[in-house]
mmCIF file of C-alpha atoms and ligand atoms in Angstrom:
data_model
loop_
_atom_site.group_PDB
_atom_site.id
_atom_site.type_symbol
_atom_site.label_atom_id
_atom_site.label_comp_id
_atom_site.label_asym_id
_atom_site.label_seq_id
_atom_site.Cartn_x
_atom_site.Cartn_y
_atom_site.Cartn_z
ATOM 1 C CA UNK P 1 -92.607 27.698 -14.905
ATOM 2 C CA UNK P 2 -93.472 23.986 -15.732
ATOM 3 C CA UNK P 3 -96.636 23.641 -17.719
ATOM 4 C CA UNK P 4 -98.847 20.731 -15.447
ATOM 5 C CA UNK P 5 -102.404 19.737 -16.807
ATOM 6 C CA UNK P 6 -104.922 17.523 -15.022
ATOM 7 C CA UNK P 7 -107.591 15.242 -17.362
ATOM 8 C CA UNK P 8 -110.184 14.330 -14.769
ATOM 9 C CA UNK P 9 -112.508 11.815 -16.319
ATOM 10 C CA UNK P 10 -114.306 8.810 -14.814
ATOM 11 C CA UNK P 11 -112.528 6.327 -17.993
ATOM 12 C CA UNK P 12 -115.044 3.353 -17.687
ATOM 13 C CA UNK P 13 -112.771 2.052 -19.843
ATOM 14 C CA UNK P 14 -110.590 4.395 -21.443
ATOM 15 C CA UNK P 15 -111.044 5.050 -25.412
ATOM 16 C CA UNK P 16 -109.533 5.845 -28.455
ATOM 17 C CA UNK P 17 -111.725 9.040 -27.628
ATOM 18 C CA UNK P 18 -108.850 9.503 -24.541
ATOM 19 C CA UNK P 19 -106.631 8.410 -26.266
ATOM 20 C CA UNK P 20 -106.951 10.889 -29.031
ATOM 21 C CA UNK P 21 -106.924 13.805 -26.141
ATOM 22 C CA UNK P 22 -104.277 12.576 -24.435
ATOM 23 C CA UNK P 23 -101.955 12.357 -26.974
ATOM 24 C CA UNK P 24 -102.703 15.609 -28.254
ATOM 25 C CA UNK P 25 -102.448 17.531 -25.440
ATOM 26 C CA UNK P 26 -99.069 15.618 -23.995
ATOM 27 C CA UNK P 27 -96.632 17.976 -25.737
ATOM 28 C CA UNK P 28 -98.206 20.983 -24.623
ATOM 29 C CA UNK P 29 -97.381 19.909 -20.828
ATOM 30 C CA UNK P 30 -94.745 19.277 -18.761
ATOM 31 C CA UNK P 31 -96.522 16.992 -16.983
ATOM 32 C CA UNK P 32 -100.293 15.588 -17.551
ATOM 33 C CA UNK P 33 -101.911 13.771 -14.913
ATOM 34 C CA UNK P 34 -104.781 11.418 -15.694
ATOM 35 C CA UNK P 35 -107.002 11.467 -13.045
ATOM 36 C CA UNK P 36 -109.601 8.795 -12.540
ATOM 37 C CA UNK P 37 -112.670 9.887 -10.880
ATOM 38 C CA UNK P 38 -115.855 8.887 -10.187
ATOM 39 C CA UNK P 39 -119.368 10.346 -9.860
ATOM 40 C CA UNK P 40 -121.823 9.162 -7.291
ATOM 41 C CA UNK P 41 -124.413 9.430 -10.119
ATOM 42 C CA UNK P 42 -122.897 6.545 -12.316
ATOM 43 C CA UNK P 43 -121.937 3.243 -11.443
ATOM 44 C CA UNK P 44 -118.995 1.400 -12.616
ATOM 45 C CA UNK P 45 -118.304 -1.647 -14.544
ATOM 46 C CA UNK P 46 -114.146 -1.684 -14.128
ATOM 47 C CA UNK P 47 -112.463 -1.113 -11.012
ATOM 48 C CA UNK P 48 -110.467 1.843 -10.166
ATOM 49 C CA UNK P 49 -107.283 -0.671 -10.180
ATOM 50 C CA UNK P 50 -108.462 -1.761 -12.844
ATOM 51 C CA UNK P 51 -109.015 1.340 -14.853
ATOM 52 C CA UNK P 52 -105.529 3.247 -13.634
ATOM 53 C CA UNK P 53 -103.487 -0.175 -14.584
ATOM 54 C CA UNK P 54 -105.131 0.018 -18.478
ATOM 55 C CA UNK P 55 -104.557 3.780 -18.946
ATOM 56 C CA UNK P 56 -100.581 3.034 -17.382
ATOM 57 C CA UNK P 57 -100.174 0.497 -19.895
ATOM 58 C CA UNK P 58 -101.127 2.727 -22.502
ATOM 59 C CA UNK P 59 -99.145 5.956 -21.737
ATOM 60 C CA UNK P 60 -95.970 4.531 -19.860
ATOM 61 C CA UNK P 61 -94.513 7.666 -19.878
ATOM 62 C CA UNK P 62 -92.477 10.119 -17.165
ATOM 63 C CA UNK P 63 -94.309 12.779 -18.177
ATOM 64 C CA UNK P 64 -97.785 11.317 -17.904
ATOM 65 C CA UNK P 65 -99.102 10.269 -14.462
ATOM 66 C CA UNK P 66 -102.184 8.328 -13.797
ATOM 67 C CA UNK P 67 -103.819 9.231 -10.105
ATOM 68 C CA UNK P 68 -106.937 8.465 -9.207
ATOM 69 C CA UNK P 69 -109.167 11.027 -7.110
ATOM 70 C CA UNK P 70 -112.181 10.075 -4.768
ATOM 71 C CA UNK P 71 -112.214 14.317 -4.127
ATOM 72 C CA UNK P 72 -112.944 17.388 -5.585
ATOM 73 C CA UNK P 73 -110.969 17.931 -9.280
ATOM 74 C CA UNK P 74 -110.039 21.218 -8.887
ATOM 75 C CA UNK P 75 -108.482 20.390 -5.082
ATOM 76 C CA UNK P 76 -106.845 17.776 -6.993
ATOM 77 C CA UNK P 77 -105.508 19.627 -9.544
ATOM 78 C CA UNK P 78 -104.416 22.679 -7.061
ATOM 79 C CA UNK P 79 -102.685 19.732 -4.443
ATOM 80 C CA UNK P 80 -100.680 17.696 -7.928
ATOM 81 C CA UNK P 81 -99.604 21.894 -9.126
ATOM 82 C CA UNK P 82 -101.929 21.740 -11.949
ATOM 83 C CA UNK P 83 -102.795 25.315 -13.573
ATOM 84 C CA UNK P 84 -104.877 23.343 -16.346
ATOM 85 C CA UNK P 85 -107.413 21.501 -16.290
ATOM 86 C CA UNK P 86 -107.169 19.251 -20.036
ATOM 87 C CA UNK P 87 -111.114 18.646 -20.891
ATOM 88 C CA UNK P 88 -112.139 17.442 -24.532
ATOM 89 C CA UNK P 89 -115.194 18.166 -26.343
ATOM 90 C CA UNK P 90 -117.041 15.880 -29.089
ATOM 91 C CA UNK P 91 -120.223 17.601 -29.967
ATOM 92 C CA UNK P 92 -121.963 21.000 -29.235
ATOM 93 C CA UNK P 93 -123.314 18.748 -26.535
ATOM 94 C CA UNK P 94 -121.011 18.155 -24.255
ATOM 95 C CA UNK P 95 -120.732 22.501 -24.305
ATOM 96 C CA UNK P 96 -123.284 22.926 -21.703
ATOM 97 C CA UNK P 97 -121.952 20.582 -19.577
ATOM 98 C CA UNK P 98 -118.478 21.795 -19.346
ATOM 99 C CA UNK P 99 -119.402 25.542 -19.487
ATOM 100 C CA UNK P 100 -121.048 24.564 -16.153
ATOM 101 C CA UNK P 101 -118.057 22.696 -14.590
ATOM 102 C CA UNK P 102 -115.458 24.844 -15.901
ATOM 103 C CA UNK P 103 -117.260 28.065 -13.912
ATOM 104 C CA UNK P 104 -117.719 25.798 -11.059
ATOM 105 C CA UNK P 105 -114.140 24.949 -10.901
ATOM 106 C CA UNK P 106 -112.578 28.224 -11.720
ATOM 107 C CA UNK P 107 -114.557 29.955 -8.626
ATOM 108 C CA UNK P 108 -113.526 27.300 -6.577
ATOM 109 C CA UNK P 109 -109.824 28.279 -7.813
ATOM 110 C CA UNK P 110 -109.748 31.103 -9.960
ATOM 111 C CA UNK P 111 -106.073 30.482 -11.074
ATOM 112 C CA UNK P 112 -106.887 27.532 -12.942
ATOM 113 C CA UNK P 113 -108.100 27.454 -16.557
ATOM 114 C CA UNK P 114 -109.939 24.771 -18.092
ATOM 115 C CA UNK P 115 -108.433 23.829 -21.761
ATOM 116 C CA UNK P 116 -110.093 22.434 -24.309
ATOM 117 C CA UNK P 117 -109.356 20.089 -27.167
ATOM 118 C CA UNK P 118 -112.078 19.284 -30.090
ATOM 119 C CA UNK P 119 -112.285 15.198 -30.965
ATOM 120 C CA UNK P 120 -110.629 14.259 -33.791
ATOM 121 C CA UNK P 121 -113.863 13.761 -36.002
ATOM 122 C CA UNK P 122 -114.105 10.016 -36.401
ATOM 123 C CA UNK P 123 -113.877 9.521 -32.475
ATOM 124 C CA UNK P 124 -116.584 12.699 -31.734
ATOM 125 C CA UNK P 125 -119.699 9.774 -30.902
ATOM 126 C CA UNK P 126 -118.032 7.079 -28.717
ATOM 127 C CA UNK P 127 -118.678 6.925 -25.150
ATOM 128 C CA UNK P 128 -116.993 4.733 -22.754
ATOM 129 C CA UNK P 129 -120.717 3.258 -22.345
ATOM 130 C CA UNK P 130 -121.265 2.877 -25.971
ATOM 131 C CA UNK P 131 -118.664 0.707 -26.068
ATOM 132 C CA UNK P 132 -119.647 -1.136 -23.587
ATOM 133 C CA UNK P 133 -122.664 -1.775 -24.827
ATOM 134 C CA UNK P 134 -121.810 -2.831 -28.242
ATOM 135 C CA UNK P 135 -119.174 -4.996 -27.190
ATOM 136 C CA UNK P 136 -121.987 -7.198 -24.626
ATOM 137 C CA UNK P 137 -124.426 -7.401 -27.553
ATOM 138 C CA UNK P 138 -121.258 -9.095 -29.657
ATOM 139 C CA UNK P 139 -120.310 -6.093 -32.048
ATOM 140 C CA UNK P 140 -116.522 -5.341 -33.115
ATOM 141 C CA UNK P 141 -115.496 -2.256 -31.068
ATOM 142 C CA UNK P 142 -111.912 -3.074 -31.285
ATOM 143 C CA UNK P 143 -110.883 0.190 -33.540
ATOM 144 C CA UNK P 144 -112.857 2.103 -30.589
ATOM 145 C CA UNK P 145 -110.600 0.758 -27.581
ATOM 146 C CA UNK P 146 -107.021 0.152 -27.007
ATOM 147 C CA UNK P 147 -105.872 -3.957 -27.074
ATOM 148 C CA UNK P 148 -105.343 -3.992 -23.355
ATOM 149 C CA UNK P 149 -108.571 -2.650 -22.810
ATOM 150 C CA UNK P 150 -110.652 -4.550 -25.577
ATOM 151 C CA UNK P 151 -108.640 -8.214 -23.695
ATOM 152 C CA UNK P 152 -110.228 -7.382 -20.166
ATOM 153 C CA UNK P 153 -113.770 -5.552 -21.715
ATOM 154 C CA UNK P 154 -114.474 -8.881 -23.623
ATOM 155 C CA UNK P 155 -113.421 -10.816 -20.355
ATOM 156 C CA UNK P 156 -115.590 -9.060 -18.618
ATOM 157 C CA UNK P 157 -118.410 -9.708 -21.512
ATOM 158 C CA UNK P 158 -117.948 -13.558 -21.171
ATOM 159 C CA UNK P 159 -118.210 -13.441 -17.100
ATOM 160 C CA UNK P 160 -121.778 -11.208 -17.788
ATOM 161 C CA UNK P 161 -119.869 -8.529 -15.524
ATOM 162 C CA UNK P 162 -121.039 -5.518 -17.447
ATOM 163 C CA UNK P 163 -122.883 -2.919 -15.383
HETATM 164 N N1 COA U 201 -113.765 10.647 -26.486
HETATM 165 C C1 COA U 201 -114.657 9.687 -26.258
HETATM 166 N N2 COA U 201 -115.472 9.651 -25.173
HETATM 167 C C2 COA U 201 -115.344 10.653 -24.301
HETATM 168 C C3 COA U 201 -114.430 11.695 -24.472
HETATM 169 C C4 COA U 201 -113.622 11.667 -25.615
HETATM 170 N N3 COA U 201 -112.735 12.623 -25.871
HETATM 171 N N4 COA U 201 -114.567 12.546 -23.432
HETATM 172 C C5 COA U 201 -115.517 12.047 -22.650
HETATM 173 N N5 COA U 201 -115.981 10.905 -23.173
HETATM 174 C C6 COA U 201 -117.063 10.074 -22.654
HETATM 175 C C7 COA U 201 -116.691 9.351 -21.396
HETATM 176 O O1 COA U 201 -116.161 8.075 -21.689
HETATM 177 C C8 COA U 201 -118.024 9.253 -20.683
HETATM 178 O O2 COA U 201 -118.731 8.172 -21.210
HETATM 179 P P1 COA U 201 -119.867 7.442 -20.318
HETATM 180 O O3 COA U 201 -120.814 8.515 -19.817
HETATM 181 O O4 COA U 201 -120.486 6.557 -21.290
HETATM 182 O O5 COA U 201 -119.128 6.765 -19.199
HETATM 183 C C9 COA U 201 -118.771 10.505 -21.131
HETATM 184 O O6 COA U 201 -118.116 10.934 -22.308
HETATM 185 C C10 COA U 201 -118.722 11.605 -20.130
HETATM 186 O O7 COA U 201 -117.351 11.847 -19.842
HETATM 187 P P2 COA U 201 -116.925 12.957 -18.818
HETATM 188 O O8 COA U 201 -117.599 14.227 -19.139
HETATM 189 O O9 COA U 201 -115.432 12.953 -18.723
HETATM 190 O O10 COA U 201 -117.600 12.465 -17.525
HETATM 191 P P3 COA U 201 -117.046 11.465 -16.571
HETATM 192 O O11 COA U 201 -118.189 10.936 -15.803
HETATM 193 O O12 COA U 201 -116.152 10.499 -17.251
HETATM 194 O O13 COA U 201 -116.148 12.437 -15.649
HETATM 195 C C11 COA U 201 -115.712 14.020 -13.963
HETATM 196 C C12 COA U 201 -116.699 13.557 -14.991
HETATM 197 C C13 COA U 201 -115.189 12.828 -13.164
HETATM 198 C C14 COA U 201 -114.555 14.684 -14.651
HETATM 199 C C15 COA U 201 -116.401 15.052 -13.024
HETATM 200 O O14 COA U 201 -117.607 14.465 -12.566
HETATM 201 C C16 COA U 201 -115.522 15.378 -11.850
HETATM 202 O O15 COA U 201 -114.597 16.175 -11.961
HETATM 203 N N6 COA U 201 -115.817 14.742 -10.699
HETATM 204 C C17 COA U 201 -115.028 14.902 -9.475
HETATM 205 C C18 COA U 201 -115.833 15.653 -8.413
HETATM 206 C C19 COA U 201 -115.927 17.123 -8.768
HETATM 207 O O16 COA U 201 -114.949 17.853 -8.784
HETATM 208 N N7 COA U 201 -117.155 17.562 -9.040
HETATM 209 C C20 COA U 201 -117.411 18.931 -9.393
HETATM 210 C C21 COA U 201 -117.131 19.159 -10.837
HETATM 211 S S1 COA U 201 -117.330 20.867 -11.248
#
């Protein structure tokens, strides 16, 4: 049976924290799709266009998909023939937060398991927003992002578009 993961995340830009997941986790797949999601609680500084054309740039591979998702992830993930849901984990707390979604998700489906990859240590405290932030208030971030994404962040920096 072919091994298909899901990585839901909202990737407001995507990271060398994403990065880092992503490319660990690729082998152990047949197929990984990136899903780009959002949550009504945040709001958004690059559009999902945006967003799924960076992360394609970065990963143009067959075996890696980028979709995005306006739904639940766990419909997603049963509708693309996901069994996994890929989810990474930087400090003890993000734990809470993805003990919570990973029950929510497996009673929704209970064939799907939620798999989870540590940060590599040096990316365990960036945040898509961190970056963001340091990058409007004129601070290097370019080891944090990839180039495609650093060109349109700092765009974005000069045309004051950063929510
Ligand atoms: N390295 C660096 N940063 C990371 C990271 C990593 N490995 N993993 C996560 N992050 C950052 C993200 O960039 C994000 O930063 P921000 O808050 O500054 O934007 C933060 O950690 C939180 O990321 P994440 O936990 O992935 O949240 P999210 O908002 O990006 O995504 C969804 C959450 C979209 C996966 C979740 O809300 C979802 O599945 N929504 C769909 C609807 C649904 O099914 N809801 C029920 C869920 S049970």
């Amino acid at each position: 049976m072919n091994r298909v993961a899901i990585y839901p995340g909202s990737f407001d830009p995507l990271t060398m924290g994403h990065v880092d997941i992503i490319k660990r986790a690729a082998p152990l797949f047949d197929k990984l799709y990136i899903c780009i999601s959002e949550s009504t609680a945040k709001s958004y500084t690059f559009s999902l266009e945006e967003r799924k054309q960076l992360i394609k740039e970065c990963f143009p591979s067959d075996t890696i998909e980028v979709v995005v998702n306006k739904g639940l992830t766990a419909k997603v993930a049963k509708e693309l023939g996901a069994q996994y849901i890929l989810r990474g984990i930087r400090t003890y707390m993000d734990m809470e937060y993805e003990k919570s979604m990973d029950t929510m998700n497996s009673s929704l489906y209970p064939d799907l398991e939620t798999i989870f990859l540590f940060a590599s240590s040096h990316l365990s405290t960036i945040s898509s927003s961190l970056v963001k932030e340091v990058a409007f208030l004129g601070g290097d971030i370019s080891t944090f992002v990839p180039p495609n994404v650093l060109n349109l962040l700092l765009d974005k920096v000069k045309k004051n578009e950063i929510e």
